[in-house]
CSV table of N, CA and C in Angstrom, one decimal:
chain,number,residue,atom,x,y,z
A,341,UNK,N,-4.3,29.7,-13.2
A,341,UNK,CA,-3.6,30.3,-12.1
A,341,UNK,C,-4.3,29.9,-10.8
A,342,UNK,N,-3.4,29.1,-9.9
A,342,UNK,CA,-4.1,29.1,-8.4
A,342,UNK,C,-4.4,30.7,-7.8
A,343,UNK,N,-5.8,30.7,-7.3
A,343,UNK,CA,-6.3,32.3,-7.1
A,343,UNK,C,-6.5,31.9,-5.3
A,344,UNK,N,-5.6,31.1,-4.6
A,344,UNK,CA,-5.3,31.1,-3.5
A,344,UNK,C,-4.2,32.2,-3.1
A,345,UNK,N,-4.4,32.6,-2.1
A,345,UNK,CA,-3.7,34.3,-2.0
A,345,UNK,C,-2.8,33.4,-0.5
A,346,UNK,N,-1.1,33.4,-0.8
A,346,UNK,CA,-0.3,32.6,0.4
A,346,UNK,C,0.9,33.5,0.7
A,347,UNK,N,1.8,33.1,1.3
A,347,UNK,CA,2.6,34.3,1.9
A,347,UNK,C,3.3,34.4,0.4
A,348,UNK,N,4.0,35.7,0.4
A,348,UNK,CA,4.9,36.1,-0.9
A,348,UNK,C,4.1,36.5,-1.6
A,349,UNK,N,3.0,36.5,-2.1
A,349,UNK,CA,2.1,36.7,-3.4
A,349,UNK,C,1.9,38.3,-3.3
A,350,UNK,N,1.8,39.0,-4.0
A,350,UNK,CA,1.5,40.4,-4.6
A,350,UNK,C,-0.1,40.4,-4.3
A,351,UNK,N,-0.6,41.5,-3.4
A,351,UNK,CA,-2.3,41.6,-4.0
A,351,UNK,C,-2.4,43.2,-4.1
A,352,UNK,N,-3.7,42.9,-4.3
A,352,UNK,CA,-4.2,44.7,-4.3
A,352,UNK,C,-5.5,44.2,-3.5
A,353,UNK,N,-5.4,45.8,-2.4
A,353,UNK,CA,-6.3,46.3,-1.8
A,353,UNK,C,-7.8,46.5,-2.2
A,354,UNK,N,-9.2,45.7,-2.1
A,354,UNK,CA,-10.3,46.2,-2.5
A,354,UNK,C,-11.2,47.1,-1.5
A,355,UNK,N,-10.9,46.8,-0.4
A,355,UNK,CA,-11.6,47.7,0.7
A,355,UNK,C,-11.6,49.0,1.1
A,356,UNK,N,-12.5,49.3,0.7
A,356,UNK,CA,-12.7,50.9,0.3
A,356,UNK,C,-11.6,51.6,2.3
A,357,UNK,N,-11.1,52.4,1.8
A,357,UNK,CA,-10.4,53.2,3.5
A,357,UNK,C,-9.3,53.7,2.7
A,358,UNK,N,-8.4,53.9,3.5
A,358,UNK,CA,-7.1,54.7,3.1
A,358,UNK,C,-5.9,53.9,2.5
A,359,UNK,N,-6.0,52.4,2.3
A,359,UNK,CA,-5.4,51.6,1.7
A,359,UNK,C,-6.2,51.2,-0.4
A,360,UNK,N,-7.3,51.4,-0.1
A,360,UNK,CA,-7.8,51.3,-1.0
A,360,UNK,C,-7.1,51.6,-2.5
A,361,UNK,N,-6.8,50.1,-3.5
A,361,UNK,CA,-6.1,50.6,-4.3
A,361,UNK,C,-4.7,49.9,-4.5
A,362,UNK,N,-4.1,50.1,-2.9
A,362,UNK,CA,-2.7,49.6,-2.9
A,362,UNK,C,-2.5,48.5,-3.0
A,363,UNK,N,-1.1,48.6,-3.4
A,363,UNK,CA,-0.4,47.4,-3.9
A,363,UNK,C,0.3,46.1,-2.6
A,364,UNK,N,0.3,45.5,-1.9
A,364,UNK,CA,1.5,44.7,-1.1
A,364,UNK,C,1.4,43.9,-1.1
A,365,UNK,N,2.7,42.6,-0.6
A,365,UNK,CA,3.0,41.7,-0.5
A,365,UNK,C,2.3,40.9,0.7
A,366,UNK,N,1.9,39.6,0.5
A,366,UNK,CA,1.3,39.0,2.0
A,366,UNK,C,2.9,38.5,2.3
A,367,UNK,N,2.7,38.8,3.4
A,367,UNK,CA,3.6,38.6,4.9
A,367,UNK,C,3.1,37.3,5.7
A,368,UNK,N,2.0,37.2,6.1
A,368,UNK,CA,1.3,36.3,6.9
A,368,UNK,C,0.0,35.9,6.7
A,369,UNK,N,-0.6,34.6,6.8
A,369,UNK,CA,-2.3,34.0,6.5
A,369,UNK,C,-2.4,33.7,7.7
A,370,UNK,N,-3.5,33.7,8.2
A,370,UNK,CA,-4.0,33.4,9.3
A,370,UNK,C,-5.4,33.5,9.6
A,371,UNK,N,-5.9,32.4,10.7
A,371,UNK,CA,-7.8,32.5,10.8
A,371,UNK,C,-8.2,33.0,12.0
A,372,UNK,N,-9.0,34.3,12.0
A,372,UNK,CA,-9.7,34.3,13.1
A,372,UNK,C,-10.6,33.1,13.9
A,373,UNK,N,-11.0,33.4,15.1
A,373,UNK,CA,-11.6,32.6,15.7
A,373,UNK,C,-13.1,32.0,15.0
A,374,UNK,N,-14.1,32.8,13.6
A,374,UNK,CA,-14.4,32.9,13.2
A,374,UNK,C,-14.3,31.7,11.9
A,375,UNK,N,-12.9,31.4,11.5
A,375,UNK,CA,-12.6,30.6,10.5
A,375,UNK,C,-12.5,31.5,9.5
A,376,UNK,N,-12.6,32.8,9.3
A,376,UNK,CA,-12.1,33.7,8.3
A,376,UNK,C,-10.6,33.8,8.2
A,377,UNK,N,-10.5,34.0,6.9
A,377,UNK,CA,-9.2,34.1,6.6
A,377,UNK,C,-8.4,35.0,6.8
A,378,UNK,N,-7.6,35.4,7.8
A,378,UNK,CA,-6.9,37.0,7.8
A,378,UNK,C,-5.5,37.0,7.0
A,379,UNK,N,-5.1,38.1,6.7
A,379,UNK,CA,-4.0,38.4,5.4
A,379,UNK,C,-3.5,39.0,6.3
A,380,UNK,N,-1.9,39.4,6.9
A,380,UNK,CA,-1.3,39.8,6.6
A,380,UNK,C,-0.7,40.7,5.8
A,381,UNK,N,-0.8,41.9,5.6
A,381,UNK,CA,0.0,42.6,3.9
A,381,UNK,C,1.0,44.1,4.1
A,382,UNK,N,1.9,43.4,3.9
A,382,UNK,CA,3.1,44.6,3.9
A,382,UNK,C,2.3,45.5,2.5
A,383,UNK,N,2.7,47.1,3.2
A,383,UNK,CA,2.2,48.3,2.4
A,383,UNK,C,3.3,48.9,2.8
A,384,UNK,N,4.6,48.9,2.3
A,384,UNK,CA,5.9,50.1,2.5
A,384,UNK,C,6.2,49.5,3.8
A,385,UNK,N,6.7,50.0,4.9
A,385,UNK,CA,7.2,49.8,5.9
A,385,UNK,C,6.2,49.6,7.3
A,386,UNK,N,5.3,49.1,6.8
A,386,UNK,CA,4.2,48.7,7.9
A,386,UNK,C,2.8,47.2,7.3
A,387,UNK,N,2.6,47.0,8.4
A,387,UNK,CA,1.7,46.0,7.7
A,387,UNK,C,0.5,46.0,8.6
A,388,UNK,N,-0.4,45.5,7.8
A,388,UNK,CA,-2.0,46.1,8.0
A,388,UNK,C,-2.4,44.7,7.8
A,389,UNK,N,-3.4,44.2,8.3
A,389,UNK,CA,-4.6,43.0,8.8
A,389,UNK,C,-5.7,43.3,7.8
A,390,UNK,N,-6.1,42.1,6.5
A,390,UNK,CA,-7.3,42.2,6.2
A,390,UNK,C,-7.7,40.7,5.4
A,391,UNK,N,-9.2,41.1,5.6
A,391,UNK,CA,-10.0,39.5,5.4
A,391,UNK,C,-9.6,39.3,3.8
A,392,UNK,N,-9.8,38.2,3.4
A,392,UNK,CA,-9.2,37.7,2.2
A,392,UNK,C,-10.1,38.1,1.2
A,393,UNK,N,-11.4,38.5,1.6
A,393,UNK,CA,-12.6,38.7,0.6
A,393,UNK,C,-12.2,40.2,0.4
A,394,UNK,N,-11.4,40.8,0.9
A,394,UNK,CA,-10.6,42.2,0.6
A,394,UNK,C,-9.9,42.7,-0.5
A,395,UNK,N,-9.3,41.7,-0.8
A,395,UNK,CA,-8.0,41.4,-1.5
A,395,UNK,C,-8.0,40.4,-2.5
A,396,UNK,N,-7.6,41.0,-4.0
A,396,UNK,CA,-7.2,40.8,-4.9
A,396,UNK,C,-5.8,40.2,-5.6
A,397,UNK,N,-5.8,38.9,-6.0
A,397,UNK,CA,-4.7,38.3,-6.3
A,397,UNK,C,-3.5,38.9,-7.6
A,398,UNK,N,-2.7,39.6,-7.5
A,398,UNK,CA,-2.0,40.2,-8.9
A,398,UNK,C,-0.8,39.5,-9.0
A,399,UNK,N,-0.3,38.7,-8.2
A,399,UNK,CA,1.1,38.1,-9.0
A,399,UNK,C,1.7,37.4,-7.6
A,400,UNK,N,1.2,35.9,-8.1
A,400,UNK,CA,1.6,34.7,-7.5
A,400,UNK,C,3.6,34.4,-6.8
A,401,UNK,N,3.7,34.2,-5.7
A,401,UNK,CA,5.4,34.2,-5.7
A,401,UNK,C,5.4,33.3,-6.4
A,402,UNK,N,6.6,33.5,-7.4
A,402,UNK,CA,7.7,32.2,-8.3
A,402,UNK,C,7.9,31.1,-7.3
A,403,UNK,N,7.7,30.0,-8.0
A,403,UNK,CA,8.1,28.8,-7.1
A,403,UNK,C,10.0,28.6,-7.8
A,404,UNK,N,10.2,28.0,-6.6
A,404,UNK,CA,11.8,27.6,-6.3
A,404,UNK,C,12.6,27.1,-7.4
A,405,UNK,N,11.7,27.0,-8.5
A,405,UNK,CA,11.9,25.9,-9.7
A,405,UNK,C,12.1,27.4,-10.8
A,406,UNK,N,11.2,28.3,-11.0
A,406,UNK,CA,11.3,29.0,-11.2
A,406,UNK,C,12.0,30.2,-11.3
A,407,UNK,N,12.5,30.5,-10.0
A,407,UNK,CA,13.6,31.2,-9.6
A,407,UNK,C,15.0,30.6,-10.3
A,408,UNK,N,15.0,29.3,-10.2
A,408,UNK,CA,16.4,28.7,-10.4
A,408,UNK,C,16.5,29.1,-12.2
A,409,UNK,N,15.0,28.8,-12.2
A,409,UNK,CA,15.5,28.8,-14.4
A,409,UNK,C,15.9,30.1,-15.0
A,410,UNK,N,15.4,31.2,-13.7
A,410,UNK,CA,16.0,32.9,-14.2
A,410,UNK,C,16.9,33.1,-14.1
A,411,UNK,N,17.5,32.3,-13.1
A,411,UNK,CA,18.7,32.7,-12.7
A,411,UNK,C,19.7,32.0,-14.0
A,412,UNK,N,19.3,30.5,-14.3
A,412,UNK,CA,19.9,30.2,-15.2
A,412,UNK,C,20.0,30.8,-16.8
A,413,UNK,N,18.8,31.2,-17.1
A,413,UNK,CA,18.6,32.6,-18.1
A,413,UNK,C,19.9,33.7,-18.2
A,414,UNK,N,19.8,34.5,-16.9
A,414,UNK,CA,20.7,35.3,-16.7
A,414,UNK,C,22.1,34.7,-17.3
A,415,UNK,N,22.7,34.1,-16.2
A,415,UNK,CA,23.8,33.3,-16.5
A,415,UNK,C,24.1,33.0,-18.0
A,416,UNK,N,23.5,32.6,-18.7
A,416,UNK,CA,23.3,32.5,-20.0
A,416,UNK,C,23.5,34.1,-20.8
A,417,UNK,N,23.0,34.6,-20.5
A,417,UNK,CA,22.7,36.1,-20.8
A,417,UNK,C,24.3,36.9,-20.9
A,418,UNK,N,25.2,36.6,-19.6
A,418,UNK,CA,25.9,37.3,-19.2
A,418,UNK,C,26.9,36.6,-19.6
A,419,UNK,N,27.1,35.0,-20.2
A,419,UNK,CA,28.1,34.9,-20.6
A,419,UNK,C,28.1,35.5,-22.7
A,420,UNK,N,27.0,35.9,-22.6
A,420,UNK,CA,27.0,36.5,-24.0
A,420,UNK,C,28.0,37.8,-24.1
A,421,UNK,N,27.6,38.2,-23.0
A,421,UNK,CA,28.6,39.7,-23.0
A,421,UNK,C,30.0,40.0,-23.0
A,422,UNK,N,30.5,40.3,-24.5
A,422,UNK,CA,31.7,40.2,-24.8
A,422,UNK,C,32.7,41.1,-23.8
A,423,UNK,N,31.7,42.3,-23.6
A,423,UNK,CA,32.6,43.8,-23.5
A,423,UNK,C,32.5,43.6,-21.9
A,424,UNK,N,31.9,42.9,-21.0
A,424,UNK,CA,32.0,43.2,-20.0
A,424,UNK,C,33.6,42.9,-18.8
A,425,UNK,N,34.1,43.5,-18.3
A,425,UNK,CA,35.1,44.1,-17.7
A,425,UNK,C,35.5,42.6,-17.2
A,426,UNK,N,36.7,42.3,-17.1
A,426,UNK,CA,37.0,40.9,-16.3
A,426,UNK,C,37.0,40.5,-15.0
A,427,UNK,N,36.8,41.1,-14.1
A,427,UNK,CA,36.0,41.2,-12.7
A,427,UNK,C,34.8,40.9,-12.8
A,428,UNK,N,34.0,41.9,-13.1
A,428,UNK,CA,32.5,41.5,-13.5
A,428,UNK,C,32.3,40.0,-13.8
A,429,UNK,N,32.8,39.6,-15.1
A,429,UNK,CA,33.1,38.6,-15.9
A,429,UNK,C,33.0,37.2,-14.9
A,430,UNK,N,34.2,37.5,-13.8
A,430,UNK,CA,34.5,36.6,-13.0
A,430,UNK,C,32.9,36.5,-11.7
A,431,UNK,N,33.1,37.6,-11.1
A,431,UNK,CA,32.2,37.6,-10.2
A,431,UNK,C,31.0,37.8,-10.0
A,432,UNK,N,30.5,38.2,-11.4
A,432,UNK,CA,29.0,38.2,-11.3
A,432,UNK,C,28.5,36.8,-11.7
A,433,UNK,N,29.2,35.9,-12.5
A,433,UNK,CA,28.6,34.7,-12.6
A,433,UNK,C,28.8,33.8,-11.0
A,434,UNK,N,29.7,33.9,-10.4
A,434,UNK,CA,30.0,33.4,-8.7
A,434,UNK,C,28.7,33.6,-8.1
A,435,UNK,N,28.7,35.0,-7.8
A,435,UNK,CA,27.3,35.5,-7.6
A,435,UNK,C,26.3,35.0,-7.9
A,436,UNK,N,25.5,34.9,-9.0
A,436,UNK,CA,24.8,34.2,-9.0
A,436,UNK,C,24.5,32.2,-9.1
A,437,UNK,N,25.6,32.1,-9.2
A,437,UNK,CA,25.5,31.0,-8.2
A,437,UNK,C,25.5,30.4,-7.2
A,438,UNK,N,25.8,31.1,-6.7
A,438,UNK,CA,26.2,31.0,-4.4
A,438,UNK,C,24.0,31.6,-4.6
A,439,UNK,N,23.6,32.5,-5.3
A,439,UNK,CA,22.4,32.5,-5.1
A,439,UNK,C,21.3,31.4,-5.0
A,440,UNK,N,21.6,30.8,-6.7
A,440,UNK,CA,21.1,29.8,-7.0
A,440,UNK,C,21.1,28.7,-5.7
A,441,UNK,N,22.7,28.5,-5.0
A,441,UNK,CA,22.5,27.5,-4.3
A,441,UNK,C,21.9,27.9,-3.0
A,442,UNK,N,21.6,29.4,-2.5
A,442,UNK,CA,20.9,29.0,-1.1
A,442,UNK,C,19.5,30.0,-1.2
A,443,UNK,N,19.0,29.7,-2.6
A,443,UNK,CA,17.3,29.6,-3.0
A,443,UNK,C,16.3,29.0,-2.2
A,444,UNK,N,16.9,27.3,-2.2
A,444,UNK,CA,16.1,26.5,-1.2
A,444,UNK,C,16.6,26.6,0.2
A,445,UNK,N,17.5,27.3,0.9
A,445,UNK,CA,17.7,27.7,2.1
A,445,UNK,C,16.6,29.0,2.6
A,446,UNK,N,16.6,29.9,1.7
A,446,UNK,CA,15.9,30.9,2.2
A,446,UNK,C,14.5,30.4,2.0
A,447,UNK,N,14.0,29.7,0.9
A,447,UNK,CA,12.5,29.3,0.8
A,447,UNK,C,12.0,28.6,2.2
A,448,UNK,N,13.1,28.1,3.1
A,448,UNK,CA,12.4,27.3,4.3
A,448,UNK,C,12.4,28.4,5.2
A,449,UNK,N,13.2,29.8,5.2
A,449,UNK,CA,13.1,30.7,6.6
A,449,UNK,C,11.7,31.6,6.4
């Protein structure tokens, strides 16, 4: 596993304070003037600044390739389902394809 911590990735908190512990997503990387690493990390509805030697790597974002194969899974999944309602049937598989296709749309914003 790359133990490079980039936007999207899940960490946990090691710096002892009132965050200590928690769980968030990096939001943003960036270097101080210093050349230290600054993190970025959404915690609920706010985001907090901390050095990378802080922060513990727990779950890498899915790459684009990856996303597409779950989705393909799913799809798979849902055409198993005899009993599901004929609406559903129709438009949940739509759905997840209009997803699949703007995957790599949203990976560039």
């Amino acid at each position: 596993m790359n133990n490079r911590i980039e936007k999207g990735d899940i960490v946990i908190i090691n710096k002892s304070g009132k965050h200590y512990q928690q769980v968030g997503q990096v939001s943003e990387v960036d270097y101080n003037i210093f050349f230290v690493k600054i993190v970025l990390v959404k915690l609920g509805n706010q985001e907090e600044a901390f050095e990378q030697k802080d922060l513990q790597l727990k779950t890498k974002k899915p790459s684009i390739q990856e996303v597409i194969i779950s989705i393909d899974k799913i799809l798979e999944q849902v055409d198993r389902i005899s009993h599901l309602p004929t609406q559903e049937k129709v438009e949940l598989p739509n759905r997840l394809k209009y997803l699949k296709l703007d995957i790599p749309k949203l990976d560039k914003q």
